[in-house]
Coordinates of C-alpha atoms in Angstrom, one line a residue:
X1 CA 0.0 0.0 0.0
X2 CA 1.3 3.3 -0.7
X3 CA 0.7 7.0 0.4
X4 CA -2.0 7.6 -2.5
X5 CA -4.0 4.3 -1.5
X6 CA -3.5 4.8 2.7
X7 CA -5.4 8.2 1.8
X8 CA -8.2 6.6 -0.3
X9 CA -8.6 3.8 2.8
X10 CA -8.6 6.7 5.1
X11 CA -11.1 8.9 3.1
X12 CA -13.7 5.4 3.0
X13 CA -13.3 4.7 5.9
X14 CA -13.9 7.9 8.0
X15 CA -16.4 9.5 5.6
X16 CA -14.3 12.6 4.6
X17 CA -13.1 13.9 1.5
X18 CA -9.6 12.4 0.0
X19 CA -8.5 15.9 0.6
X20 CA -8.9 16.0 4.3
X21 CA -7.5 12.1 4.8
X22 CA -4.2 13.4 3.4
X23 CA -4.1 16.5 5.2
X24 CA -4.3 14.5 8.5
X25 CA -2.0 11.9 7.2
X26 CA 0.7 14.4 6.4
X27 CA 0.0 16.4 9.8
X28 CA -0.3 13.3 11.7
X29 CA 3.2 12.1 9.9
X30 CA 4.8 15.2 10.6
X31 CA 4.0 15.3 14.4
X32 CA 5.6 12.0 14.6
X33 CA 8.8 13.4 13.1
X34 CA 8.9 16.7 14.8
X35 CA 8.5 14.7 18.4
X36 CA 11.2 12.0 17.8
X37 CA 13.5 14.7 16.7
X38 CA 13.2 16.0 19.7
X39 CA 13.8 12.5 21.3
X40 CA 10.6 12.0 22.3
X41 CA 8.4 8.7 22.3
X42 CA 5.4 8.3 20.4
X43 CA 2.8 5.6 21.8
X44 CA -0.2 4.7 20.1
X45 CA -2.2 2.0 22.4
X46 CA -2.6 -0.8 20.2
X47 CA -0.7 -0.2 17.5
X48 CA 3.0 0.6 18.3
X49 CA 5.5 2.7 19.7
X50 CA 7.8 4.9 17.6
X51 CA 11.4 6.6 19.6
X52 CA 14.5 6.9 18.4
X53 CA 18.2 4.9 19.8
X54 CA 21.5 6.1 19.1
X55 CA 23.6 3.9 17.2
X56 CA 27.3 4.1 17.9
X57 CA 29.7 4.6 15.7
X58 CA 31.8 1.8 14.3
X59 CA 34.2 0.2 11.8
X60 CA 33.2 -1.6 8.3
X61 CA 34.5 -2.6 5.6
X62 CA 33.5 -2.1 1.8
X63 CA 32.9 -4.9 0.2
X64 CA 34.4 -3.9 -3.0
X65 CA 37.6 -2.7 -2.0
X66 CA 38.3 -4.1 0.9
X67 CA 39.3 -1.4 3.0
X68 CA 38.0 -0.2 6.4
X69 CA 35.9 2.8 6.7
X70 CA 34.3 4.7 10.0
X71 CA 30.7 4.7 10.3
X72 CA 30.0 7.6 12.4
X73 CA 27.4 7.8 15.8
X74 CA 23.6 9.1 14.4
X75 CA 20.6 8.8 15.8
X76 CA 17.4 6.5 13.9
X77 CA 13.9 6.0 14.6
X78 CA 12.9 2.6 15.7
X79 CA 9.2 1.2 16.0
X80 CA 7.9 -1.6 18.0
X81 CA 4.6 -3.0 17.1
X82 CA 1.7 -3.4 19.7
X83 CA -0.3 -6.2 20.8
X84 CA -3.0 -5.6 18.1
X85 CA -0.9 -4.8 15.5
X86 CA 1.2 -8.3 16.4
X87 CA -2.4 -9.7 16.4
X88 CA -4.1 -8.5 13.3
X89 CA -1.2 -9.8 11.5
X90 CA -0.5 -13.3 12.7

């Protein structure tokens, strides 16, 4: 499923106009990024929980020359499905 289709499934099944499914989509989207790049959590009961871990930085090599390269330390955003979620797809 992409964006275009999540919008059209939205629009059915709340009874608004495609319009306004995306305009939540995209707001609802962008409060998830705007809170984990603060470093906050986002739970949603049910469904999952978005946060973000720090990776570390470390040593790798690439595979096509062989030599050793740094990875440097960032930051990514993790999720970890809910008990529903888990449910509704086993």
């Amino acid at each position: 499923m992409n964006k275009k289709e999540l919008v059209e499934s939205m629009a059915e099944a709340a009874g608004i106009s495609k319009a306004a499914a995306e305009k939540a989509l995209n707001g609802m989207l962008m409060a998830v990024s705007n809170a984990l790049g603060k470093g906050d959590k986002v739970t949603l009961i049910g469904f999952g929980t978005f946060s973000t871990v720090k990776r570390t930085a470390r040593k790798a090599k690439n595979p096509r020359t062989g030599a050793v390269i740094e990875i440097p330390a960032k930051k990514i955003a993790k999720f970890k499905p809910g008990s529903k979620l888990s449910d509704a797809v086993n």
